[in-house]
Structure formats: structure tokens, C-alpha cells
mmCIF file of C-alpha atoms in Angstrom:
data_model
loop_
_atom_site.group_PDB
_atom_site.id
_atom_site.type_symbol
_atom_site.label_atom_id
_atom_site.label_comp_id
_atom_site.label_asym_id
_atom_site.label_seq_id
_atom_site.Cartn_x
_atom_site.Cartn_y
_atom_site.Cartn_z
ATOM 1 C CA UNK A 383 0.213 0.135 0.022
ATOM 2 C CA UNK A 384 2.761 2.367 0.712
ATOM 3 C CA UNK A 385 6.737 2.651 -0.086
ATOM 4 C CA UNK A 386 9.557 4.115 1.186
ATOM 5 C CA UNK A 387 9.880 6.211 -1.987
ATOM 6 C CA UNK A 388 9.457 9.914 -0.934
ATOM 7 C CA UNK A 389 10.615 13.278 -2.282
ATOM 8 C CA UNK A 390 14.442 13.452 -2.936
ATOM 9 C CA UNK A 391 16.555 14.448 0.162
ATOM 10 C CA UNK A 392 18.043 17.979 0.078
ATOM 11 C CA UNK A 393 21.952 18.302 -0.092
ATOM 12 C CA UNK A 394 23.276 17.757 3.405
ATOM 13 C CA UNK A 395 24.968 21.174 3.374
ATOM 14 C CA UNK A 396 21.509 22.838 3.125
ATOM 15 C CA UNK A 397 19.745 20.738 5.619
ATOM 16 C CA UNK A 398 20.045 22.998 8.542
ATOM 17 C CA UNK A 399 19.221 26.147 6.214
ATOM 18 C CA UNK A 400 16.309 24.520 4.964
ATOM 19 C CA UNK A 401 14.998 23.349 8.535
ATOM 20 C CA UNK A 402 15.754 27.014 10.088
ATOM 21 C CA UNK A 403 12.141 28.483 9.773
ATOM 22 C CA UNK A 404 10.842 25.376 11.272
ATOM 23 C CA UNK A 405 13.230 25.686 14.261
ATOM 24 C CA UNK A 406 12.917 29.298 14.722
ATOM 25 C CA UNK A 407 9.132 28.964 14.525
ATOM 26 C CA UNK A 408 9.335 26.112 16.947
ATOM 27 C CA UNK A 409 11.721 28.029 19.491
ATOM 28 C CA UNK A 410 9.253 31.164 19.216
ATOM 29 C CA UNK A 411 6.252 28.767 20.354
ATOM 30 C CA UNK A 412 8.051 27.153 23.098
ATOM 31 C CA UNK A 413 9.641 30.674 24.290
ATOM 32 C CA UNK A 414 5.995 31.948 24.436
ATOM 33 C CA UNK A 415 4.885 28.772 26.620
ATOM 34 C CA UNK A 416 7.783 29.316 29.108
ATOM 35 C CA UNK A 417 7.035 33.039 29.454
ATOM 36 C CA UNK A 418 3.278 32.432 29.852
ATOM 37 C CA UNK A 419 4.134 29.608 32.545
ATOM 38 C CA UNK A 420 6.626 31.805 34.290
ATOM 39 C CA UNK A 421 3.978 34.565 34.773
ATOM 40 C CA UNK A 422 1.123 32.336 35.731
ATOM 41 C CA UNK A 423 3.357 30.697 38.148
ATOM 42 C CA UNK A 424 4.583 33.901 39.764
ATOM 43 C CA UNK A 425 1.054 34.934 40.102
ATOM 44 C CA UNK A 426 0.496 31.815 42.227
ATOM 45 C CA UNK A 427 3.722 32.207 44.338
ATOM 46 C CA UNK A 428 5.145 29.353 42.484
ATOM 47 C CA UNK A 429 8.219 28.730 40.438
ATOM 48 C CA UNK A 430 7.695 27.789 36.971
ATOM 49 C CA UNK A 431 11.180 26.268 36.688
ATOM 50 C CA UNK A 432 10.494 24.215 39.608
ATOM 51 C CA UNK A 433 7.372 22.732 37.918
ATOM 52 C CA UNK A 434 9.315 22.029 34.871
ATOM 53 C CA UNK A 435 12.300 20.170 36.482
ATOM 54 C CA UNK A 436 11.080 18.756 39.850
ATOM 55 C CA UNK A 437 7.767 17.201 39.609
ATOM 56 C CA UNK A 438 6.572 13.718 39.109
ATOM 57 C CA UNK A 439 8.733 11.713 36.445
ATOM 58 C CA UNK A 440 11.536 14.318 36.482
ATOM 59 C CA UNK A 441 11.917 13.652 40.190
ATOM 60 C CA UNK A 442 12.339 9.928 39.515
ATOM 61 C CA UNK A 443 14.756 10.419 36.589
ATOM 62 C CA UNK A 444 16.855 12.752 38.983
ATOM 63 C CA UNK A 445 16.985 10.257 41.428
ATOM 64 C CA UNK A 446 17.979 7.476 39.118
ATOM 65 C CA UNK A 447 20.898 9.643 37.733
ATOM 66 C CA UNK A 448 21.995 10.562 41.120
ATOM 67 C CA UNK A 449 21.753 7.271 43.046
ATOM 68 C CA UNK A 450 21.184 4.620 40.408
ATOM 69 C CA UNK A 451 18.617 2.011 40.424
ATOM 70 C CA UNK A 452 16.939 0.366 43.515
ATOM 71 C CA UNK A 453 14.676 3.076 45.066
ATOM 72 C CA UNK A 454 11.026 2.393 45.613
ATOM 73 C CA UNK A 455 8.005 3.568 47.419
ATOM 74 C CA UNK A 456 5.417 1.444 49.162
ATOM 75 C CA UNK A 457 2.041 2.767 49.333
ATOM 76 C CA UNK A 458 -0.596 2.374 51.891
ATOM 77 C CA UNK A 459 -2.630 0.330 49.379
ATOM 78 C CA UNK A 460 0.235 -2.270 49.020
ATOM 79 C CA UNK A 461 1.353 -0.820 45.534
ATOM 80 C CA UNK A 462 5.058 -0.692 45.128
ATOM 81 C CA UNK A 463 6.304 2.050 42.888
ATOM 82 C CA UNK A 464 10.174 1.128 41.810
ATOM 83 C CA UNK A 465 12.281 3.372 39.843
ATOM 84 C CA UNK A 466 13.267 0.354 37.755
ATOM 85 C CA UNK A 467 9.745 1.426 35.616
ATOM 86 C CA UNK A 468 12.001 4.359 34.392
ATOM 87 C CA UNK A 469 14.188 3.632 31.401
ATOM 88 C CA UNK A 470 17.957 4.599 31.717
ATOM 89 C CA UNK A 471 18.948 6.883 28.688
ATOM 90 C CA UNK A 472 17.744 10.248 30.082
ATOM 91 C CA UNK A 473 19.213 9.692 33.533
ATOM 92 C CA UNK A 474 22.405 8.553 31.927
ATOM 93 C CA UNK A 475 22.458 11.817 29.785
ATOM 94 C CA UNK A 476 21.605 13.755 33.135
ATOM 95 C CA UNK A 477 24.752 11.958 35.041
ATOM 96 C CA UNK A 478 26.950 12.674 32.257
ATOM 97 C CA UNK A 479 26.048 16.386 31.855
ATOM 98 C CA UNK A 480 26.262 16.810 35.666
ATOM 99 C CA UNK A 481 29.575 15.334 35.687
ATOM 100 C CA UNK A 482 30.992 17.490 32.791
ATOM 101 C CA UNK A 483 29.391 20.771 33.784
ATOM 102 C CA UNK A 484 28.394 22.739 37.088
ATOM 103 C CA UNK A 485 24.743 22.088 36.421
ATOM 104 C CA UNK A 486 22.719 20.091 38.835
ATOM 105 C CA UNK A 487 20.941 17.088 37.886
ATOM 106 C CA UNK A 488 17.741 18.772 37.421
ATOM 107 C CA UNK A 489 19.409 21.424 35.409
ATOM 108 C CA UNK A 490 20.845 18.784 33.383
ATOM 109 C CA UNK A 491 17.638 17.256 32.771
ATOM 110 C CA UNK A 492 16.022 20.377 31.615
ATOM 111 C CA UNK A 493 19.012 21.146 29.178
ATOM 112 C CA UNK A 494 18.791 17.653 27.752
ATOM 113 C CA UNK A 495 15.225 18.064 27.204
ATOM 114 C CA UNK A 496 15.577 21.474 25.662
ATOM 115 C CA UNK A 497 18.298 20.325 23.287
ATOM 116 C CA UNK A 498 16.335 17.169 22.526
ATOM 117 C CA UNK A 499 13.197 18.945 21.631
ATOM 118 C CA UNK A 500 15.112 21.062 19.313
ATOM 119 C CA UNK A 501 16.540 17.772 17.532
ATOM 120 C CA UNK A 502 12.928 16.560 17.546
ATOM 121 C CA UNK A 503 11.357 19.558 15.867
ATOM 122 C CA UNK A 504 14.257 19.023 13.145
ATOM 123 C CA UNK A 505 13.540 15.377 12.894
ATOM 124 C CA UNK A 506 10.056 15.985 12.327
ATOM 125 C CA UNK A 507 10.602 18.504 9.833
ATOM 126 C CA UNK A 508 12.981 16.238 8.093
ATOM 127 C CA UNK A 509 10.332 13.555 7.789
ATOM 128 C CA UNK A 510 7.545 15.654 6.831
ATOM 129 C CA UNK A 511 9.431 17.612 4.236
ATOM 130 C CA UNK A 512 10.562 14.206 2.636
ATOM 131 C CA UNK A 513 7.060 13.047 2.615
ATOM 132 C CA UNK A 514 5.075 16.194 1.672
ATOM 133 C CA UNK A 515 7.595 19.215 0.992
ATOM 134 C CA UNK A 516 9.120 21.982 2.877
ATOM 135 C CA UNK A 517 6.095 24.101 3.755
ATOM 136 C CA UNK A 518 4.295 21.031 5.168
ATOM 137 C CA UNK A 519 7.391 20.410 7.126
ATOM 138 C CA UNK A 520 7.463 23.760 8.713
ATOM 139 C CA UNK A 521 3.775 23.350 9.353
ATOM 140 C CA UNK A 522 4.270 19.870 11.052
ATOM 141 C CA UNK A 523 6.826 21.151 13.468
ATOM 142 C CA UNK A 524 4.632 24.130 14.468
ATOM 143 C CA UNK A 525 1.445 22.137 14.940
ATOM 144 C CA UNK A 526 3.451 19.614 17.249
ATOM 145 C CA UNK A 527 4.801 22.715 19.218
ATOM 146 C CA UNK A 528 1.458 24.206 19.695
ATOM 147 C CA UNK A 529 -0.129 20.718 21.015
ATOM 148 C CA UNK A 530 -2.216 21.426 24.232
ATOM 149 C CA UNK A 531 0.306 19.414 26.149
ATOM 150 C CA UNK A 532 3.179 20.908 24.431
ATOM 151 C CA UNK A 533 4.599 22.409 27.535
ATOM 152 C CA UNK A 534 5.930 18.715 28.279
ATOM 153 C CA UNK A 535 8.283 19.303 25.617
ATOM 154 C CA UNK A 536 10.084 21.521 27.820
ATOM 155 C CA UNK A 537 9.971 19.535 30.907
ATOM 156 C CA UNK A 538 12.777 17.334 32.095
ATOM 157 C CA UNK A 539 10.838 14.297 30.868
ATOM 158 C CA UNK A 540 11.820 11.650 28.115
ATOM 159 C CA UNK A 541 9.228 12.722 25.640
ATOM 160 C CA UNK A 542 11.471 15.146 23.677
ATOM 161 C CA UNK A 543 14.550 12.917 23.782
ATOM 162 C CA UNK A 544 12.261 9.711 22.468
ATOM 163 C CA UNK A 545 10.640 11.808 19.828
ATOM 164 C CA UNK A 546 14.018 12.939 18.457
ATOM 165 C CA UNK A 547 15.350 9.569 18.398
ATOM 166 C CA UNK A 548 12.051 8.165 16.984
ATOM 167 C CA UNK A 549 11.779 11.061 14.125
ATOM 168 C CA UNK A 550 15.695 10.716 13.249
ATOM 169 C CA UNK A 551 15.228 6.823 13.135
ATOM 170 C CA UNK A 552 12.091 6.939 10.894
ATOM 171 C CA UNK A 553 13.884 9.610 8.492
ATOM 172 C CA UNK A 554 16.914 7.189 8.441
ATOM 173 C CA UNK A 555 14.662 4.367 7.303
ATOM 174 C CA UNK A 556 12.990 6.686 4.562
ATOM 175 C CA UNK A 557 16.301 7.480 3.254
ATOM 176 C CA UNK A 558 17.788 3.934 3.225
ATOM 177 C CA UNK A 559 20.121 4.551 6.077
ATOM 178 C CA UNK A 560 19.619 1.262 7.767
ATOM 179 C CA UNK A 561 22.385 1.116 10.269
ATOM 180 C CA UNK A 562 21.657 4.596 11.506
ATOM 181 C CA UNK A 563 17.949 3.570 11.700
ATOM 182 C CA UNK A 564 18.841 0.462 13.912
ATOM 183 C CA UNK A 565 21.255 2.361 16.292
ATOM 184 C CA UNK A 566 18.649 5.138 16.749
ATOM 185 C CA UNK A 567 15.954 2.558 17.445
ATOM 186 C CA UNK A 568 18.235 0.814 19.784
ATOM 187 C CA UNK A 569 18.500 4.058 21.888
ATOM 188 C CA UNK A 570 14.942 4.885 21.769
ATOM 189 C CA UNK A 571 14.336 1.453 23.164
ATOM 190 C CA UNK A 572 16.426 2.615 25.996
ATOM 191 C CA UNK A 573 14.388 5.617 26.580
ATOM 192 C CA UNK A 574 10.646 4.762 26.846
ATOM 193 C CA UNK A 575 8.599 1.309 26.682
ATOM 194 C CA UNK A 576 7.165 2.835 23.566
ATOM 195 C CA UNK A 577 10.432 2.440 22.052
ATOM 196 C CA UNK A 578 9.063 -0.786 20.631
ATOM 197 C CA UNK A 579 7.015 1.361 18.173
ATOM 198 C CA UNK A 580 10.294 2.388 16.646
ATOM 199 C CA UNK A 581 11.620 -1.112 16.645
ATOM 200 C CA UNK A 582 8.499 -2.230 14.870
ATOM 201 C CA UNK A 583 8.570 0.376 12.182
ATOM 202 C CA UNK A 584 12.259 -0.553 11.472
ATOM 203 C CA UNK A 585 11.286 -4.270 11.302
ATOM 204 C CA UNK A 586 8.197 -3.774 9.221
ATOM 205 C CA UNK A 587 10.263 -1.461 6.649
ATOM 206 C CA UNK A 588 13.166 -3.772 6.442
ATOM 207 C CA UNK A 589 11.147 -6.969 6.072
ATOM 208 C CA UNK A 590 9.147 -5.081 3.245
ATOM 209 C CA UNK A 591 12.203 -3.953 1.655
ATOM 210 C CA UNK A 592 13.443 -7.655 1.448
ATOM 211 C CA UNK A 593 10.000 -8.684 -0.046
ATOM 212 C CA UNK A 594 10.146 -5.885 -2.666
ATOM 213 C CA UNK A 595 13.624 -6.850 -3.838
ATOM 214 C CA UNK A 596 12.714 -10.508 -4.131
ATOM 215 C CA UNK A 597 9.622 -9.607 -6.082
ATOM 216 C CA UNK A 598 12.001 -7.395 -8.105
ATOM 217 C CA UNK A 599 14.072 -10.226 -9.008
ATOM 218 C CA UNK A 600 10.986 -11.870 -10.727
ATOM 219 C CA UNK A 601 11.756 -11.422 -14.562
ATOM 220 C CA UNK A 602 8.204 -10.348 -15.129
ATOM 221 C CA UNK A 603 8.296 -7.444 -12.633
ATOM 222 C CA UNK A 604 12.015 -6.522 -12.772
ATOM 223 C CA UNK A 605 12.971 -2.850 -13.327
ATOM 224 C CA UNK A 606 16.268 -1.418 -13.932
ATOM 225 C CA UNK A 607 18.383 -1.521 -10.677
ATOM 226 C CA UNK A 608 16.020 -4.163 -9.093
ATOM 227 C CA UNK A 609 13.531 -1.425 -7.673
ATOM 228 C CA UNK A 610 9.951 -0.905 -7.884
ATOM 229 C CA UNK A 611 8.622 2.419 -8.995
ATOM 230 C CA UNK A 612 6.887 4.254 -6.052
ATOM 231 C CA UNK A 613 3.183 4.870 -6.438
ATOM 232 C CA UNK A 614 1.972 8.687 -6.416
ATOM 233 C CA UNK A 615 0.812 9.811 -3.002
ATOM 234 C CA UNK A 616 -2.525 10.936 -2.268
ATOM 235 C CA UNK A 617 -2.472 14.336 -0.300
ATOM 236 C CA UNK A 618 0.884 15.770 -1.859
ATOM 237 C CA UNK A 619 1.295 19.250 -2.837
ATOM 238 C CA UNK A 620 0.586 18.259 -6.272
ATOM 239 C CA UNK A 621 4.107 17.612 -7.369
ATOM 240 C CA UNK A 622 5.134 13.925 -7.969
ATOM 241 C CA UNK A 623 6.967 11.987 -5.511
ATOM 242 C CA UNK A 624 10.553 10.829 -6.434
ATOM 243 C CA UNK A 625 11.003 7.117 -7.020
ATOM 244 C CA UNK A 626 13.850 5.383 -5.258
ATOM 245 C CA UNK A 627 15.463 4.739 -8.527
ATOM 246 C CA UNK A 628 15.978 8.458 -9.061
ATOM 247 C CA UNK A 629 19.392 9.560 -10.045
ATOM 248 C CA UNK A 630 20.095 11.496 -6.601
ATOM 249 C CA UNK A 631 18.099 9.069 -4.412
ATOM 250 C CA UNK A 632 20.090 7.097 -1.832
ATOM 251 C CA UNK A 633 21.473 3.707 -3.036
ATOM 252 C CA UNK A 634 19.566 0.792 -1.926
ATOM 253 C CA UNK A 635 21.344 -0.689 1.052
ATOM 254 C CA UNK A 636 22.979 -4.109 1.062
ATOM 255 C CA UNK A 637 20.975 -7.288 2.335
ATOM 256 C CA UNK A 638 23.877 -7.417 5.185
ATOM 257 C CA UNK A 639 23.238 -3.884 6.388
ATOM 258 C CA UNK A 640 19.468 -4.151 6.410
ATOM 259 C CA UNK A 641 19.857 -7.555 8.492
ATOM 260 C CA UNK A 642 22.170 -6.013 10.950
ATOM 261 C CA UNK A 643 19.760 -3.140 11.619
ATOM 262 C CA UNK A 644 16.827 -5.541 12.311
ATOM 263 C CA UNK A 645 19.266 -7.232 14.625
ATOM 264 C CA UNK A 646 20.360 -3.893 16.152
ATOM 265 C CA UNK A 647 16.963 -2.065 16.680
ATOM 266 C CA UNK A 648 15.589 -4.188 19.624
ATOM 267 C CA UNK A 649 18.908 -4.517 21.597
ATOM 268 C CA UNK A 650 18.131 -1.358 23.835
ATOM 269 C CA UNK A 651 14.778 -2.301 25.004
ATOM 270 C CA UNK A 652 15.353 -5.977 25.317
ATOM 271 C CA UNK A 653 18.822 -5.237 27.010
ATOM 272 C CA UNK A 654 17.073 -3.051 29.791
ATOM 273 C CA UNK A 655 14.088 -5.300 30.174
ATOM 274 C CA UNK A 656 16.194 -8.472 30.604
ATOM 275 C CA UNK A 657 18.495 -6.705 32.850
ATOM 276 C CA UNK A 658 15.264 -5.705 35.314
ATOM 277 C CA UNK A 659 14.220 -9.222 35.131
ATOM 278 C CA UNK A 660 17.644 -10.282 36.091
ATOM 279 C CA UNK A 661 17.918 -7.799 38.952
ATOM 280 C CA UNK A 662 14.540 -8.459 40.266
ATOM 281 C CA UNK A 663 14.820 -12.174 39.989
ATOM 282 C CA UNK A 664 11.709 -12.654 38.116
ATOM 283 C CA UNK A 665 13.100 -13.588 34.624
ATOM 284 C CA UNK A 666 12.291 -12.048 31.315
ATOM 285 C CA UNK A 667 8.947 -10.709 32.615
ATOM 286 C CA UNK A 668 10.132 -8.851 35.527
ATOM 287 C CA UNK A 669 9.432 -5.550 34.004
ATOM 288 C CA UNK A 670 5.933 -6.235 33.667
ATOM 289 C CA UNK A 671 5.773 -6.979 37.408
ATOM 290 C CA UNK A 672 7.632 -3.468 38.035
ATOM 291 C CA UNK A 673 4.880 -1.798 35.921
ATOM 292 C CA UNK A 674 2.217 -3.735 37.567
ATOM 293 C CA UNK A 675 3.320 -2.219 40.893
ATOM 294 C CA UNK A 676 2.513 1.140 39.338
ATOM 295 C CA UNK A 677 -0.849 -0.367 38.141
ATOM 296 C CA UNK A 678 0.118 -0.012 34.776
ATOM 297 C CA UNK A 679 -0.023 -2.521 31.799
ATOM 298 C CA UNK A 680 -1.871 -3.103 28.639
ATOM 299 C CA UNK A 681 -5.570 -4.292 28.802
ATOM 300 C CA UNK A 682 -6.819 -3.435 25.303
ATOM 301 C CA UNK A 683 -8.509 -0.162 26.476
ATOM 302 C CA UNK A 684 -10.926 -1.842 28.892
ATOM 303 C CA UNK A 685 -9.851 0.129 31.855
ATOM 304 C CA UNK A 686 -9.862 3.359 29.797
ATOM 305 C CA UNK A 687 -13.464 2.508 28.574
ATOM 306 C CA UNK A 688 -14.617 2.170 32.304
ATOM 307 C CA UNK A 689 -12.898 5.276 33.161
ATOM 308 C CA UNK A 690 -14.751 7.225 30.634
ATOM 309 C CA UNK A 691 -17.849 5.467 31.220
ATOM 310 C CA UNK A 692 -17.920 6.545 34.972
ATOM 311 C CA UNK A 693 -17.874 10.058 33.728
ATOM 312 C CA UNK A 694 -21.310 10.086 32.698
ATOM 313 C CA UNK A 695 -22.806 9.336 36.257
ATOM 314 C CA UNK A 696 -22.866 12.884 36.936
ATOM 315 C CA UNK A 697 -23.653 15.919 34.626
ATOM 316 C CA UNK A 698 -20.239 17.803 34.987
ATOM 317 C CA UNK A 699 -18.366 14.727 34.542
ATOM 318 C CA UNK A 700 -20.498 13.905 31.394
ATOM 319 C CA UNK A 701 -19.167 16.952 29.755
ATOM 320 C CA UNK A 702 -15.393 15.587 30.312
ATOM 321 C CA UNK A 703 -16.706 12.132 29.131
ATOM 322 C CA UNK A 704 -17.951 13.771 25.861
ATOM 323 C CA UNK A 705 -14.493 15.677 25.524
ATOM 324 C CA UNK A 706 -12.469 12.467 26.002
ATOM 325 C CA UNK A 707 -14.642 10.534 23.357
ATOM 326 C CA UNK A 708 -14.081 13.493 20.951
ATOM 327 C CA UNK A 709 -10.573 13.527 21.576
ATOM 328 C CA UNK A 710 -10.034 9.740 20.971
ATOM 329 C CA UNK A 711 -12.354 10.035 17.934
ATOM 330 C CA UNK A 712 -10.213 12.788 16.446
ATOM 331 C CA UNK A 713 -7.022 10.694 16.896
ATOM 332 C CA UNK A 714 -8.548 7.577 15.359
ATOM 333 C CA UNK A 715 -9.745 9.674 12.402
ATOM 334 C CA UNK A 716 -6.345 11.293 12.219
ATOM 335 C CA UNK A 717 -4.662 7.836 11.747
ATOM 336 C CA UNK A 718 -7.453 6.702 9.087
ATOM 337 C CA UNK A 719 -6.500 9.850 7.089
ATOM 338 C CA UNK A 720 -2.851 8.897 7.244
ATOM 339 C CA UNK A 721 -3.584 5.496 5.878
ATOM 340 C CA UNK A 722 -5.808 6.987 3.157
ATOM 341 C CA UNK A 723 -3.166 9.669 2.212
ATOM 342 C CA UNK A 724 -0.615 6.392 2.047
ATOM 343 C CA UNK A 725 1.949 7.675 4.275
ATOM 344 C CA UNK A 726 5.113 5.643 4.117
ATOM 345 C CA UNK A 727 4.639 2.325 5.836
ATOM 346 C CA UNK A 728 7.078 2.867 8.589
ATOM 347 C CA UNK A 729 5.208 5.900 9.757
ATOM 348 C CA UNK A 730 1.908 4.164 9.873
ATOM 349 C CA UNK A 731 3.482 1.383 11.782
ATOM 350 C CA UNK A 732 5.144 3.795 14.304
ATOM 351 C CA UNK A 733 1.960 5.844 14.961
ATOM 352 C CA UNK A 734 -0.315 3.184 15.186
ATOM 353 C CA UNK A 735 1.785 1.430 17.834
ATOM 354 C CA UNK A 736 2.328 4.565 19.750
ATOM 355 C CA UNK A 737 -1.441 5.175 19.615
ATOM 356 C CA UNK A 738 -2.443 1.791 20.587
ATOM 357 C CA UNK A 739 -0.042 1.657 23.434
ATOM 358 C CA UNK A 740 -1.026 5.002 24.709
ATOM 359 C CA UNK A 741 -4.858 4.487 24.440
ATOM 360 C CA UNK A 742 -5.029 0.897 25.696
ATOM 361 C CA UNK A 743 -2.733 1.397 28.776
ATOM 362 C CA UNK A 744 -4.719 0.379 31.726
ATOM 363 C CA UNK A 745 -3.730 3.263 34.025
ATOM 364 C CA UNK A 746 -2.819 6.926 34.221
ATOM 365 C CA UNK A 747 -5.796 8.158 32.132
ATOM 366 C CA UNK A 748 -4.886 11.840 32.522
ATOM 367 C CA UNK A 749 -1.663 11.275 30.989
ATOM 368 C CA UNK A 750 -2.799 9.930 27.637
ATOM 369 C CA UNK A 751 -2.332 13.098 25.847
ATOM 370 C CA UNK A 752 1.150 13.247 27.023
ATOM 371 C CA UNK A 753 1.784 9.714 25.869
ATOM 372 C CA UNK A 754 0.468 10.546 22.489
ATOM 373 C CA UNK A 755 3.030 13.408 22.199
ATOM 374 C CA UNK A 756 5.633 11.312 20.197
ATOM 375 C CA UNK A 757 3.074 10.454 17.471
ATOM 376 C CA UNK A 758 3.814 13.079 15.228
ATOM 377 C CA UNK A 759 2.831 11.366 12.084
ATOM 378 C CA UNK A 760 -0.595 11.859 13.165
ATOM 379 C CA UNK A 761 -0.269 15.703 12.558
ATOM 380 C CA UNK A 762 1.000 15.301 8.772
ATOM 381 C CA UNK A 763 -2.676 15.461 7.330
ATOM 382 C CA UNK A 764 -3.090 18.752 9.259
ATOM 383 C CA UNK A 765 0.051 20.056 8.324
ATOM 384 C CA UNK A 766 -0.620 19.281 4.831
ATOM 385 C CA UNK A 767 -3.945 21.136 4.807
ATOM 386 C CA UNK A 768 -2.434 24.089 6.707
ATOM 387 C CA UNK A 769 0.476 24.403 4.094
ATOM 388 C CA UNK A 770 -2.094 24.970 1.348
ATOM 389 C CA UNK A 771 -3.433 27.952 3.188
ATOM 390 C CA UNK A 772 -1.824 31.399 2.453
ATOM 391 C CA UNK A 773 1.005 32.246 4.675
ATOM 392 C CA UNK A 774 -1.083 34.879 6.408
ATOM 393 C CA UNK A 775 -4.065 32.723 7.223
ATOM 394 C CA UNK A 776 -1.745 29.757 8.482
ATOM 395 C CA UNK A 777 0.342 32.473 10.891
ATOM 396 C CA UNK A 778 -2.917 33.622 12.265
ATOM 397 C CA UNK A 779 -4.068 29.961 12.879
ATOM 398 C CA UNK A 780 -0.895 28.879 14.439
ATOM 399 C CA UNK A 781 -0.530 32.300 16.229
ATOM 400 C CA UNK A 782 -3.933 31.735 17.840
ATOM 401 C CA UNK A 783 -3.419 28.078 18.773
ATOM 402 C CA UNK A 784 -0.021 28.955 20.357
ATOM 403 C CA UNK A 785 -1.421 31.537 22.647
ATOM 404 C CA UNK A 786 -4.184 28.943 23.677
ATOM 405 C CA UNK A 787 -1.610 26.304 23.995
ATOM 406 C CA UNK A 788 0.643 28.442 26.135
ATOM 407 C CA UNK A 789 -2.295 29.162 28.565
ATOM 408 C CA UNK A 790 -3.482 25.614 28.739
ATOM 409 C CA UNK A 791 -0.070 24.726 29.474
ATOM 410 C CA UNK A 792 0.702 26.977 32.283
ATOM 411 C CA UNK A 793 -2.964 26.247 33.959
ATOM 412 C CA UNK A 794 -2.384 22.425 33.511
ATOM 413 C CA UNK A 795 1.180 22.718 35.081
ATOM 414 C CA UNK A 796 0.015 24.559 37.799
ATOM 415 C CA UNK A 797 -2.671 22.265 38.735
ATOM 416 C CA UNK A 798 -2.517 18.380 38.741
ATOM 417 C CA UNK A 799 0.163 18.552 36.096
ATOM 418 C CA UNK A 800 1.271 15.627 34.051
ATOM 419 C CA UNK A 801 1.933 12.443 36.178
#
């Protein structure tokens, strides 16, 4: 249904220059969010910086960075919250930056997230530009920046780091850089449990590539160079997509490199999960027991459905229930549009797995918007539509949503915040 063939990649020397408008726009949106947060927090006698660096998950990451694994909290109801639930790449980077600079662990976490968010924005631009063109790439980055929970991108959380690794891994797949894709997928697997989505995208793309090559070897369907032409994509800006066999398209990688990428991709996630199982003495499934201590797991969305159903037992709650259903419906509709627009297969697999894991988790229902933050391919249909507007109109839309997002982010973080 889809193919890895996309627009021809720009020369490497111009990549940053082409991404500059997206990165500058992203920085402006995030700066607005931080300014509104600082003002809102000050009015409430609180520190906006503390909210970004010393709440919820950020405290757990700092403790891992400072003291290592082994800390746990036993709650009165018998639940055990262990820091083994938190994957190690972010605290490793916090520890490294703390060792090399005067920054505290919390400051290091904020710095890592700040730099990672810019890397994520650049990666999103690179992917969107390759599929739909430069203008859509800029719009995709701005839409990611103005998401209602976009403030999380500036927190000492792992979402920005994971999204950066995922976006560049997907870009590496789209451009045929298989070893790079495998290495980035492995690092993504050391960042969050949802790293499995990146691994799945690399595996499916690699297997599909093997199948295409095998089919191309058939004399009846062979093409020059052993490659098949790419189908035109629905929803593009009207210009034909470049085939993989174009003269300036990347060379098809060897089967050995592709196979090595498939072997490398799951090593990060598998290594950490197996280490947790060994440390807890509960074998390969030990990490699931750790997550169970947090009352977290995958139940196909049954618990989430009950949570939404309970909202309709009262009138104010019913409004929230309607809003949640509308939000879930929007996410599912966007994914359907992605499929209909024939996004490249790796993007569809990645977005599908991230969405399924977020919506079907059995706990932390208020965190689901945050868990969906890395699913940036869902924004590409909206980015494509926005790119077709006049610049003045698209700027007005993005500006208005950016202000609303900044206000909501400040309100949200000064309230219950993202657990």
C-alpha cells in the first residue's frame, strides 16, 4: 500500500538552512509557553522552573541519575512504585552532563530536554519535508509545538528525547540509512517502553524492503536496478513523489546492512527489560511486574473505557466524558486519514503502535495526551492542509493556537500536571 519512496532528500549542506524557519518557529512557540508559565506561576507564588524540573517523573529520573536504581516507594494500599519502571537513557545523559558541567541533575535534565526538543523538531521537519515538501514540514513542526500538552516538551521528561530519536530513526529508514536507523531505534528502546514502536517500524520497513527486492528479482516484474517504482501519494502538494530509482536518490543498502539493522534495533529495549528481570529475580517478564506495581499495563483499553463510562454518572463529568470521546475519535480519524493518504509504511506502523499503547494502557488516564505526544505522523494530514493556506492565514491560525496552548499549559502544570 505504501513505499519507502518519497521526495528526494536535499543536499546535506543545506539541511539546517532549510529547517531554519521550522526551528525558529518552534523556538518562538516554546518561548511563549515558558513566558506564560513563568508569569502564571509567579502570580500563584510558585516557580515555573521548579514545575518543569522537579515534579512527577522528573524527580524519578533525577533520583536514578544521582543514586542509580533500587529506590522504591511502598504505598498504603500495597502498591510498590519502583524506579526500575523508568528507562535509563535520560538519567544517563543527566549524569553525564552533571559530571561535565556545573549543572545540577535537575538542570541537566532540563538542558537535555531543551536540546532534545530542538532535535525532535528538526527530525519531524525532515520526515514531513521528505514526504510532503518543505512548507508542510514547517507546518508539522509548528503543529507539534502548539499541541495542548506541548509544555511537556520543555519539561525534564523523556518525551522530547524519545521523539527526537524516533523521528530521526524514521528519517533514516526513509532515506535508506539502515544502520543509523537500527542504532537510533536501539537508543529509543532505552528511553521509553514505547520504543517498541520504533523497533516495529524498522522491522516492518526492513522486511517489506526484502520482499520488494525479492519480487523485483522476478523477470516479469523486474525494473532497472532491481527497484520498483513508487506510487504517487494522495494528499501531496501536487508534485510527483520521487522514485527510489531517481538518480540522486540514496542507493539501496545491502541486504547485510539491512539485516544488521533489524538485529540492532531491539537491543536497547530488550537489554534493559532483561536486566530488570535479572535484577528482580523474576526472569524475562520481571519488567511487567514492575509496571504492575504502578498499576500500569496493557488491557486493550478496557480500563480506559470504564474510566470514560464513569464520567457519565454526573452532569459535569458527562461533559468531560464527551470531550474525551471526541479527543479519542479525533486521534483515530487522523490515523485513518494517514492511511488514506498513503503515508510511508514505517510512519503508519510507528504512529499506530504509539497510539495503541497510549490508548490501551490500563492506568494514568490523565497522561494519555502526553503519551500521544511522540505520535507526530498523526499531525501530517493537518500540516498538509495548513500548508495549502496562504501564509498570512496559516500564521494567524498557528499564532492563535500557540497562545491558547501556552495558557492551557500554564494552567495544566500549575494544577495537577502530567503524572
